[in-house]
Amino acid sequence: MTHSFAADHATPQPGNSSRTSTGPSLKPGTERRAVGTALGAFGMAAVVGVCALLLHLMASHSPRIGPGFAGWAQDTIDSPLAALRWFLGDMTEPLFYKSDLAALGLLAGATVAWWAGRRRAKWAGSLSYGTGLWPWVLASASLSLLLSNLVFGWVLEDGWQPTFVPFVCVAPAMVLLYGAGWRTCISGAILGAATTTPLALLFVPLVSAPLGLPAVVASVLAMSVGSVISFMVARRLPWLVLRKPRPASQPELPPSSLKQNLLIDAGWAARRVLKDFTETNFFANELAGACVIAAVAVAFVLNPGLPSYGTGLLPHILFAQALTSAIGVTLWRGWYRDDGWAATYASVVSVAPAAVLAYGGSWAGMVGGAVVGAVLAPPIARAISARLPAGFHPVIGNTAAMAISTAVALPLIGLLP
């Protein structure tokens, strides 16, 4: 549920010139007009919405193939296959999917994008912000997730636990900050598993439960606090040296044709919405985003009792996620223009899906969560991240923003008629 990130060719954000800045999906200086951006962003949201509607209609005709979510956590104690499926499911739990099939779709899409990118195919888009570090990002995140499951897997005997948290914060962020290599990979993996998982296990009963907030608040808060601790430790490890950022790219000047501008802006925004579905994994790739959506849709058709904790609310979550991304991309397009990136994904993995679950898939939950999340989360993330010193990844600000905006948004949505 977290967190995006440092590209080595980005210009620093305002007020924080000493920090490695987040990875741009757009060259700074490129104009994005409201009409074209809205057309592409909401057009993609409409496509996802239609798919979500079809899934909702098909749910009652599902063949119910394969196991459901109920009892999955307990089965991991005695079944290696269930444990492997849980490990894979953790890769998409930040998106509120918790599906092993969805994880395979995510990995397949990213792998194809990597393969195509190596052959300079433009249709594949960038991966991990064009750093070339995706294999190391995936390796470190996966190792950290494996350690989390091995060390803390015994707690699953009591039911669901946030074993997924290291996959989307410290480990991949460490690779983007310190570069490739097994020292960085292993250091990030160990630090992530040693800090974020135990903090999440602690915060769920001590923070979320007493305040009546969903577990996502405790999970992303643990990611933020754990990341602070991990980066403080990393600064003292002699074998870790911060990467030097590349020179800033020249601004991409818009073409002169107004019609061409509209199409370019719409295309960029549509792809940007898909990217937001994998920002939390540090992939930030539209092909991977499309593949994870398609794969979780297939998982839902096969058995609606598995994805999204067996609630049957996956279609509602998908629509809310696409809508909150579209609103955020349109609303904060100026930050993409000026700085190359904005945390529009933050609500996709926190406020929007949490509101859907909290309010049972109601329209107030779907639309209210999408709107409030898109308005609150990106500026909070920007404000916190801009004040971080060198060596502290923006994942800290992004995940903190998720916790704050979710804690604020859910009570507000409850006031809606």
Short mmCIF file of C-alpha atoms in Angstrom, two decimals:
data_model
loop_
_atom_site.label_atom_id
_atom_site.label_comp_id
_atom_site.label_asym_id
_atom_site.label_seq_id
_atom_site.Cartn_x
_atom_site.Cartn_y
_atom_site.Cartn_z
CA MET A 1 0.00 0.00 0.00
CA THR A 2 2.70 2.32 -0.52
CA HIS A 3 5.14 4.24 -2.22
CA SER A 4 7.10 5.60 -5.10
CA PHE A 5 10.14 7.19 -5.80
CA ALA A 6 13.56 8.09 -6.72
CA ALA A 7 14.65 8.32 -10.30
CA ASP A 8 18.19 9.21 -10.97
CA HIS A 9 17.47 11.65 -13.77
CA ALA A 10 14.87 13.78 -12.04
CA THR A 11 15.29 17.31 -10.88
CA PRO A 12 14.90 17.94 -7.14
CA GLN A 13 11.51 19.01 -5.86
CA PRO A 14 11.00 22.54 -4.57
CA GLY A 15 12.29 23.11 -1.08
CA ASN A 16 14.44 19.98 -1.08
CA SER A 17 17.27 20.36 -3.49
CA SER A 18 19.58 18.07 -1.55
CA ARG A 19 17.33 15.05 -1.78
CA THR A 20 17.17 12.45 -4.51
CA SER A 21 13.79 13.22 -6.00
CA THR A 22 10.95 11.01 -7.04
CA GLY A 23 10.91 9.32 -10.40
CA PRO A 24 9.16 11.23 -13.13
CA SER A 25 6.72 9.79 -15.58
CA LEU A 26 6.85 13.12 -17.42
CA LYS A 27 9.75 15.39 -18.26
CA PRO A 28 9.63 18.59 -16.18
CA GLY A 29 8.41 21.53 -18.21
CA THR A 30 5.97 19.55 -20.34
CA GLU A 31 2.58 21.23 -20.47
CA ARG A 32 -0.48 19.12 -19.74
CA ARG A 33 -3.77 20.82 -20.50
CA ALA A 34 -6.85 20.11 -18.44
CA VAL A 35 -9.11 19.01 -21.31
CA GLY A 36 -6.74 16.44 -22.78
CA THR A 37 -5.64 15.17 -19.39
CA ALA A 38 -9.22 14.78 -18.18
CA LEU A 39 -10.23 13.09 -21.41
CA GLY A 40 -7.54 10.44 -21.12
CA ALA A 41 -7.70 9.94 -17.35
CA PHE A 42 -11.48 9.69 -17.07
CA GLY A 43 -11.61 7.72 -20.30
CA MET A 44 -9.39 5.07 -18.72
CA ALA A 45 -11.45 5.22 -15.54
CA ALA A 46 -14.54 4.58 -17.66
CA VAL A 47 -12.90 1.56 -19.30
CA VAL A 48 -12.02 0.11 -15.90
CA GLY A 49 -15.50 0.99 -14.68
CA VAL A 50 -17.13 -0.96 -17.53
CA CYS A 51 -14.90 -3.94 -16.73
CA ALA A 52 -15.87 -3.63 -13.08
CA LEU A 53 -19.56 -3.59 -13.98
CA LEU A 54 -19.15 -6.73 -16.09
CA LEU A 55 -17.34 -8.45 -13.21
CA HIS A 56 -20.13 -7.48 -10.84
CA LEU A 57 -22.73 -8.97 -13.19
CA MET A 58 -20.70 -12.14 -13.71
CA ALA A 59 -20.13 -12.80 -10.01
CA SER A 60 -23.35 -14.75 -9.60
CA HIS A 61 -22.43 -17.02 -12.55
CA SER A 62 -18.94 -17.86 -11.31
CA PRO A 63 -17.94 -21.55 -11.39
CA ARG A 64 -16.29 -21.05 -7.97
CA ILE A 65 -13.11 -22.81 -9.03
CA GLY A 66 -10.32 -23.06 -6.47
CA PRO A 67 -10.08 -22.11 -2.81
CA GLY A 68 -11.55 -18.95 -1.34
CA PHE A 69 -10.01 -16.51 1.10
CA ALA A 70 -11.61 -18.02 4.22
CA GLY A 71 -9.12 -20.18 6.09
CA TRP A 72 -6.24 -19.33 3.75
CA ALA A 73 -4.08 -17.78 6.48
CA GLN A 74 -4.44 -20.77 8.80
CA ASP A 75 -3.71 -23.20 5.96
CA THR A 76 -0.26 -21.65 5.45
CA ILE A 77 0.93 -23.22 8.70
CA ASP A 78 0.64 -26.81 7.43
CA SER A 79 0.47 -26.44 3.63
CA PRO A 80 3.55 -25.33 1.63
CA LEU A 81 1.30 -24.68 -1.35
CA ALA A 82 -0.97 -22.38 0.68
CA ALA A 83 2.14 -20.64 2.06
CA LEU A 84 3.49 -20.10 -1.47
CA ARG A 85 0.12 -18.73 -2.60
CA TRP A 86 0.06 -16.41 0.42
CA PHE A 87 3.56 -15.18 -0.45
CA LEU A 88 2.43 -14.38 -4.00
CA GLY A 89 -0.81 -12.88 -2.75
CA ASP A 90 1.20 -10.50 -0.56
CA MET A 91 2.56 -8.92 -3.75
CA THR A 92 -0.87 -7.56 -4.63
CA GLU A 93 -2.25 -7.02 -1.15
CA PRO A 94 -1.12 -3.37 -1.21
CA LEU A 95 -3.75 -2.98 -3.96
CA PHE A 96 -6.31 -4.74 -1.74
CA TYR A 97 -6.44 -7.71 -4.15
CA LYS A 98 -4.64 -10.45 -2.17
CA SER A 99 -4.57 -12.85 -5.10
CA ASP A 100 -1.79 -15.16 -6.22
CA LEU A 101 -3.11 -15.10 -9.79
CA ALA A 102 -3.08 -11.30 -9.77
CA ALA A 103 0.54 -11.41 -8.62
CA LEU A 104 1.46 -13.63 -11.55
CA GLY A 105 -0.21 -11.13 -13.87
CA LEU A 106 1.70 -8.27 -12.27
CA LEU A 107 5.03 -10.07 -12.64
CA ALA A 108 4.26 -11.18 -16.20
CA GLY A 109 3.38 -7.65 -17.29
CA ALA A 110 6.50 -6.19 -15.69
CA THR A 111 8.69 -8.91 -17.21
CA VAL A 112 7.33 -8.23 -20.70
CA ALA A 113 7.87 -4.50 -20.15
CA TRP A 114 11.45 -5.19 -19.07
CA TRP A 115 12.09 -7.42 -22.08
CA ALA A 116 10.56 -4.88 -24.47
CA GLY A 117 12.39 -2.01 -22.81
CA ARG A 118 15.72 -3.76 -23.36
CA ARG A 119 14.82 -3.75 -27.04
CA ARG A 120 13.86 -0.06 -26.89
CA ALA A 121 10.20 -0.70 -27.64
CA LYS A 122 8.35 2.51 -26.74
CA TRP A 123 4.99 0.77 -26.30
CA ALA A 124 6.23 -0.93 -23.13
CA GLY A 125 6.74 2.35 -21.28
CA SER A 126 9.36 2.87 -18.59
CA LEU A 127 9.90 0.50 -15.68
CA SER A 128 11.05 1.55 -12.21
CA TYR A 129 11.38 5.12 -13.48
CA GLY A 130 13.79 4.28 -16.28
CA THR A 131 16.60 3.53 -13.85
CA GLY A 132 17.33 0.06 -15.21
CA LEU A 133 17.12 -1.22 -11.64
CA TRP A 134 13.87 -3.19 -11.90
CA PRO A 135 15.49 -6.65 -11.50
CA TRP A 136 17.18 -5.48 -8.31
CA VAL A 137 14.02 -3.75 -7.09
CA LEU A 138 12.08 -6.99 -7.55
CA ALA A 139 14.83 -9.14 -6.03
CA SER A 140 15.21 -7.04 -2.89
CA ALA A 141 11.46 -6.62 -2.39
CA SER A 142 10.84 -10.34 -2.90
CA LEU A 143 13.62 -11.32 -0.50
CA SER A 144 12.28 -8.94 2.13
CA LEU A 145 8.79 -10.40 1.66
CA LEU A 146 10.18 -13.92 1.94
CA LEU A 147 11.93 -13.05 5.21
CA SER A 148 8.72 -11.50 6.52
CA ASN A 149 6.77 -14.66 5.79
CA LEU A 150 9.44 -16.99 7.16
CA VAL A 151 10.01 -15.09 10.40
CA PHE A 152 6.47 -13.94 11.11
CA GLY A 153 4.44 -16.55 9.26
CA TRP A 154 3.58 -18.32 12.50
CA VAL A 155 1.23 -15.48 13.46
CA LEU A 156 -1.04 -16.45 10.55
CA GLU A 157 -2.37 -19.26 12.70
CA ASP A 158 -4.64 -16.62 14.25
CA GLY A 159 -5.82 -15.39 10.85
CA TRP A 160 -4.84 -12.52 8.54
CA GLN A 161 -1.70 -10.56 9.41
CA PRO A 162 0.13 -7.77 7.50
CA THR A 163 3.04 -9.90 6.30
CA PHE A 164 3.00 -8.03 2.97
CA VAL A 165 4.34 -4.67 4.16
CA PRO A 166 8.10 -5.04 3.35
CA PHE A 167 7.39 -5.69 -0.33
CA VAL A 168 6.43 -2.10 -1.07
CA CYS A 169 8.65 0.17 0.99
CA VAL A 170 12.16 -0.18 2.43
CA ALA A 171 13.75 -2.80 0.19
CA PRO A 172 12.87 -1.39 -3.26
CA ALA A 173 13.43 2.17 -2.06
CA MET A 174 16.89 1.20 -0.82
CA VAL A 175 17.80 -0.10 -4.27
CA LEU A 176 16.68 3.15 -5.92
CA LEU A 177 18.66 5.20 -3.41
CA TYR A 178 21.83 3.12 -3.24
CA GLY A 179 21.90 1.34 -6.59
CA ALA A 180 22.33 -2.21 -7.80
CA GLY A 181 24.28 -4.98 -6.11
CA TRP A 182 23.78 -7.75 -3.60
CA ARG A 183 24.92 -5.64 -0.67
CA THR A 184 22.15 -3.14 -1.29
CA CYS A 185 19.65 -5.86 -2.15
CA ILE A 186 20.24 -7.90 1.01
CA SER A 187 20.63 -4.88 3.30
CA GLY A 188 17.32 -3.42 2.16
CA ALA A 189 15.58 -6.77 2.42
CA ILE A 190 16.74 -7.39 5.99
CA LEU A 191 16.06 -3.86 7.20
CA GLY A 192 12.59 -3.86 5.68
CA ALA A 193 11.53 -7.18 7.17
CA ALA A 194 13.08 -6.38 10.55
CA THR A 195 11.29 -3.04 10.95
CA THR A 196 8.05 -2.76 9.01
CA THR A 197 6.46 -6.17 9.68
CA PRO A 198 6.82 -6.14 13.48
CA LEU A 199 5.67 -2.52 13.59
CA ALA A 200 2.61 -3.38 11.53
CA LEU A 201 1.83 -6.32 13.82
CA LEU A 202 2.10 -3.90 16.74
CA PHE A 203 0.16 -1.00 15.21
CA VAL A 204 -2.86 -3.00 14.09
CA PRO A 205 -4.06 -3.78 17.66
CA LEU A 206 -2.64 -0.60 19.23
CA VAL A 207 -3.59 2.04 16.64
CA SER A 208 -6.20 0.85 14.15
CA ALA A 209 -8.36 -1.26 16.45
CA PRO A 210 -8.80 1.26 19.33
CA LEU A 211 -9.56 4.11 16.89
CA GLY A 212 -11.95 2.05 14.80
CA LEU A 213 -9.78 2.52 11.70
CA PRO A 214 -9.06 -0.11 9.02
CA ALA A 215 -5.84 -2.10 9.24
CA VAL A 216 -4.43 -0.24 6.24
CA VAL A 217 -3.81 2.77 8.48
CA ALA A 218 -1.60 0.71 10.79
CA SER A 219 0.11 -0.97 7.84
CA VAL A 220 1.11 2.19 5.99
CA LEU A 221 2.04 3.91 9.25
CA ALA A 222 4.38 0.99 9.95
CA MET A 223 5.87 1.42 6.49
CA SER A 224 6.55 5.08 7.14
CA VAL A 225 8.04 4.65 10.61
CA GLY A 226 9.94 1.52 9.58
CA SER A 227 11.38 3.34 6.58
CA VAL A 228 12.63 6.18 8.78
CA ILE A 229 14.38 3.69 11.07
CA SER A 230 15.80 1.72 8.14
CA PHE A 231 17.22 4.75 6.33
CA MET A 232 18.75 6.01 9.58
CA VAL A 233 20.54 2.68 9.94
CA ALA A 234 21.51 2.61 6.26
CA ARG A 235 23.35 5.92 6.59
CA ARG A 236 25.67 4.25 9.07
CA LEU A 237 26.43 1.18 6.95
CA PRO A 238 29.83 1.75 5.28
CA TRP A 239 29.05 -0.46 2.27
CA LEU A 240 26.05 1.64 1.22
CA VAL A 241 26.77 4.79 -0.82
CA LEU A 242 24.03 7.02 -2.21
CA ARG A 243 23.71 7.01 -5.98
CA LYS A 244 24.57 10.20 -7.80
CA PRO A 245 21.62 11.61 -9.76
CA ARG A 246 22.01 12.00 -13.49
CA PRO A 247 21.78 15.48 -15.02
CA ALA A 248 18.22 16.70 -15.48
CA SER A 249 16.65 15.99 -18.85
CA GLN A 250 15.81 18.86 -21.16
CA PRO A 251 12.14 19.88 -20.98
CA GLU A 252 9.89 18.27 -23.55
CA LEU A 253 8.29 21.08 -25.49
CA PRO A 254 4.68 20.53 -26.58
CA PRO A 255 3.99 20.31 -30.30
CA SER A 256 2.37 23.26 -32.01
CA SER A 257 -0.81 21.50 -33.16
CA LEU A 258 -3.68 21.91 -30.67
CA LYS A 259 -5.32 18.69 -31.89
CA GLN A 260 -2.06 16.79 -31.51
CA ASN A 261 -1.63 18.24 -28.02
CA LEU A 262 -5.07 16.96 -27.04
CA LEU A 263 -4.31 13.43 -28.22
CA ILE A 264 -0.89 13.40 -26.62
CA ASP A 265 -2.24 14.67 -23.32
CA ALA A 266 -5.08 12.14 -23.37
CA GLY A 267 -2.72 9.28 -24.16
CA TRP A 268 -0.33 10.31 -21.43
CA ALA A 269 -3.12 10.58 -18.84
CA ALA A 270 -4.61 7.20 -19.74
CA ARG A 271 -1.24 5.52 -19.35
CA ARG A 272 -0.62 7.47 -16.15
CA VAL A 273 -3.78 6.02 -14.58
CA LEU A 274 -2.58 2.50 -15.38
CA LYS A 275 0.86 3.33 -13.96
CA ASP A 276 -0.75 4.29 -10.66
CA PHE A 277 -1.83 0.67 -10.20
CA THR A 278 1.83 -0.40 -9.92
CA GLU A 279 3.45 2.68 -8.35
CA THR A 280 3.14 1.04 -4.95
CA ASN A 281 5.29 -1.86 -6.21
CA PHE A 282 7.91 0.60 -7.52
CA PHE A 283 7.24 -0.71 -11.05
CA ALA A 284 5.27 2.34 -12.30
CA ASN A 285 4.51 0.69 -15.60
CA GLU A 286 1.28 0.80 -17.58
CA LEU A 287 1.66 -2.68 -19.07
CA ALA A 288 2.14 -4.18 -15.61
CA GLY A 289 -0.88 -2.17 -14.45
CA ALA A 290 -3.08 -3.49 -17.23
CA CYS A 291 -1.89 -7.05 -16.60
CA VAL A 292 -2.55 -6.98 -12.85
CA ILE A 293 -6.07 -5.63 -13.47
CA ALA A 294 -6.75 -8.33 -16.07
CA ALA A 295 -5.33 -11.09 -13.88
CA VAL A 296 -7.30 -10.14 -10.77
CA ALA A 297 -10.42 -9.91 -12.94
CA VAL A 298 -9.84 -13.50 -14.08
CA ALA A 299 -9.29 -14.55 -10.46
CA PHE A 300 -12.59 -12.92 -9.51
CA VAL A 301 -14.48 -14.65 -12.33
CA LEU A 302 -13.05 -18.02 -11.29
CA ASN A 303 -13.95 -17.48 -7.65
CA PRO A 304 -15.31 -14.19 -6.26
CA GLY A 305 -14.64 -15.54 -2.77
CA LEU A 306 -10.87 -15.12 -3.10
CA PRO A 307 -9.78 -11.61 -4.23
CA SER A 308 -10.17 -8.64 -1.90
CA TYR A 309 -10.44 -10.87 1.17
CA GLY A 310 -13.43 -12.75 -0.19
CA THR A 311 -15.71 -9.72 0.21
CA GLY A 312 -16.98 -9.83 -3.36
CA LEU A 313 -16.19 -6.10 -3.61
CA LEU A 314 -13.33 -6.30 -6.10
CA PRO A 315 -15.38 -4.61 -8.89
CA HIS A 316 -16.20 -1.72 -6.58
CA ILE A 317 -12.55 -1.40 -5.55
CA LEU A 318 -11.33 -1.39 -9.16
CA PHE A 319 -13.73 1.39 -10.12
CA ALA A 320 -12.87 3.49 -7.05
CA GLN A 321 -9.14 3.07 -7.72
CA ALA A 322 -9.38 4.10 -11.36
CA LEU A 323 -11.61 7.04 -10.46
CA THR A 324 -9.36 8.35 -7.68
CA SER A 325 -6.34 8.10 -9.97
CA ALA A 326 -8.16 9.95 -12.77
CA ILE A 327 -9.20 12.74 -10.40
CA GLY A 328 -5.71 13.01 -8.95
CA VAL A 329 -3.93 13.00 -12.32
CA THR A 330 -6.25 15.73 -13.63
CA LEU A 331 -6.21 17.79 -10.45
CA TRP A 332 -2.47 17.66 -9.83
CA ARG A 333 -1.27 17.58 -13.43
CA GLY A 334 0.74 20.76 -12.76
CA TRP A 335 3.06 18.84 -10.46
CA TYR A 336 3.75 16.35 -13.23
CA ARG A 337 4.51 19.33 -15.47
CA ASP A 338 6.74 21.14 -12.98
CA ASP A 339 8.44 18.28 -11.14
CA GLY A 340 7.86 15.25 -13.34
CA TRP A 341 5.86 13.29 -10.76
CA ALA A 342 3.07 13.45 -8.19
CA ALA A 343 1.80 10.95 -5.61
CA THR A 344 -1.55 10.42 -7.34
CA TYR A 345 -1.26 6.70 -6.66
CA ALA A 346 -1.46 7.22 -2.88
CA SER A 347 -5.25 7.08 -2.70
CA VAL A 348 -5.31 4.11 -5.11
CA VAL A 349 -3.76 1.94 -2.41
CA SER A 350 -5.31 3.47 0.69
CA VAL A 351 -8.31 5.81 0.91
CA ALA A 352 -10.31 4.63 -2.11
CA PRO A 353 -10.26 0.86 -1.50
CA ALA A 354 -10.48 1.29 2.28
CA ALA A 355 -13.62 3.39 1.86
CA VAL A 356 -15.17 0.75 -0.38
CA LEU A 357 -14.62 -1.94 2.24
CA ALA A 358 -15.63 0.27 5.14
CA TYR A 359 -18.94 1.25 3.52
CA GLY A 360 -19.79 -2.04 1.88
CA GLY A 361 -19.34 -0.96 -1.72
CA SER A 362 -21.88 1.86 -1.49
CA TRP A 363 -21.78 4.77 -3.92
CA ALA A 364 -20.78 7.05 -1.06
CA GLY A 365 -17.84 4.78 -0.30
CA MET A 366 -16.74 4.41 -3.91
CA VAL A 367 -17.11 7.98 -5.12
CA GLY A 368 -16.58 9.68 -1.77
CA GLY A 369 -13.39 7.74 -1.12
CA ALA A 370 -12.12 8.40 -4.64
CA VAL A 371 -12.71 12.15 -4.44
CA VAL A 372 -11.50 12.75 -0.89
CA GLY A 373 -8.46 10.52 -1.37
CA ALA A 374 -7.44 12.26 -4.60
CA VAL A 375 -7.76 15.67 -2.96
CA LEU A 376 -5.98 14.87 0.31
CA ALA A 377 -3.27 12.26 -0.24
CA PRO A 378 -1.02 13.76 -2.97
CA PRO A 379 -0.50 17.20 -1.35
CA ILE A 380 0.13 15.66 2.07
CA ALA A 381 2.70 13.31 0.53
CA ARG A 382 4.33 16.20 -1.30
CA ALA A 383 4.52 18.36 1.82
CA ILE A 384 6.16 15.66 3.94
CA SER A 385 8.52 14.33 1.26
CA ALA A 386 9.79 17.82 0.39
CA ARG A 387 11.16 18.14 3.93
CA LEU A 388 13.10 14.88 4.04
CA PRO A 389 16.90 15.07 4.19
CA ALA A 390 19.25 13.28 1.81
CA GLY A 391 19.16 9.52 2.15
CA PHE A 392 15.50 9.40 3.22
CA HIS A 393 13.30 8.13 0.44
CA PRO A 394 9.94 9.82 -0.38
CA VAL A 395 8.24 6.54 0.47
CA ILE A 396 8.23 7.95 4.01
CA GLY A 397 6.07 10.90 3.03
CA ASN A 398 3.88 8.89 0.68
CA THR A 399 2.99 6.23 3.23
CA ALA A 400 2.53 8.79 6.00
CA ALA A 401 0.11 10.62 3.70
CA MET A 402 -1.82 7.39 3.18
CA ALA A 403 -2.23 6.91 6.91
CA ILE A 404 -3.26 10.52 7.55
CA SER A 405 -5.64 10.83 4.61
CA THR A 406 -7.33 7.49 5.31
CA ALA A 407 -7.80 8.33 9.00
CA VAL A 408 -9.32 11.69 8.03
CA ALA A 409 -11.33 10.59 5.00
CA LEU A 410 -13.29 7.64 6.38
CA PRO A 411 -15.09 9.61 9.14
CA LEU A 412 -15.82 12.40 6.62
CA ILE A 413 -17.36 9.94 4.16
CA GLY A 414 -19.53 8.63 7.00
CA LEU A 415 -21.18 12.07 7.17
CA LEU A 416 -22.38 11.82 3.59
CA PRO A 417 -26.11 11.07 3.12
#
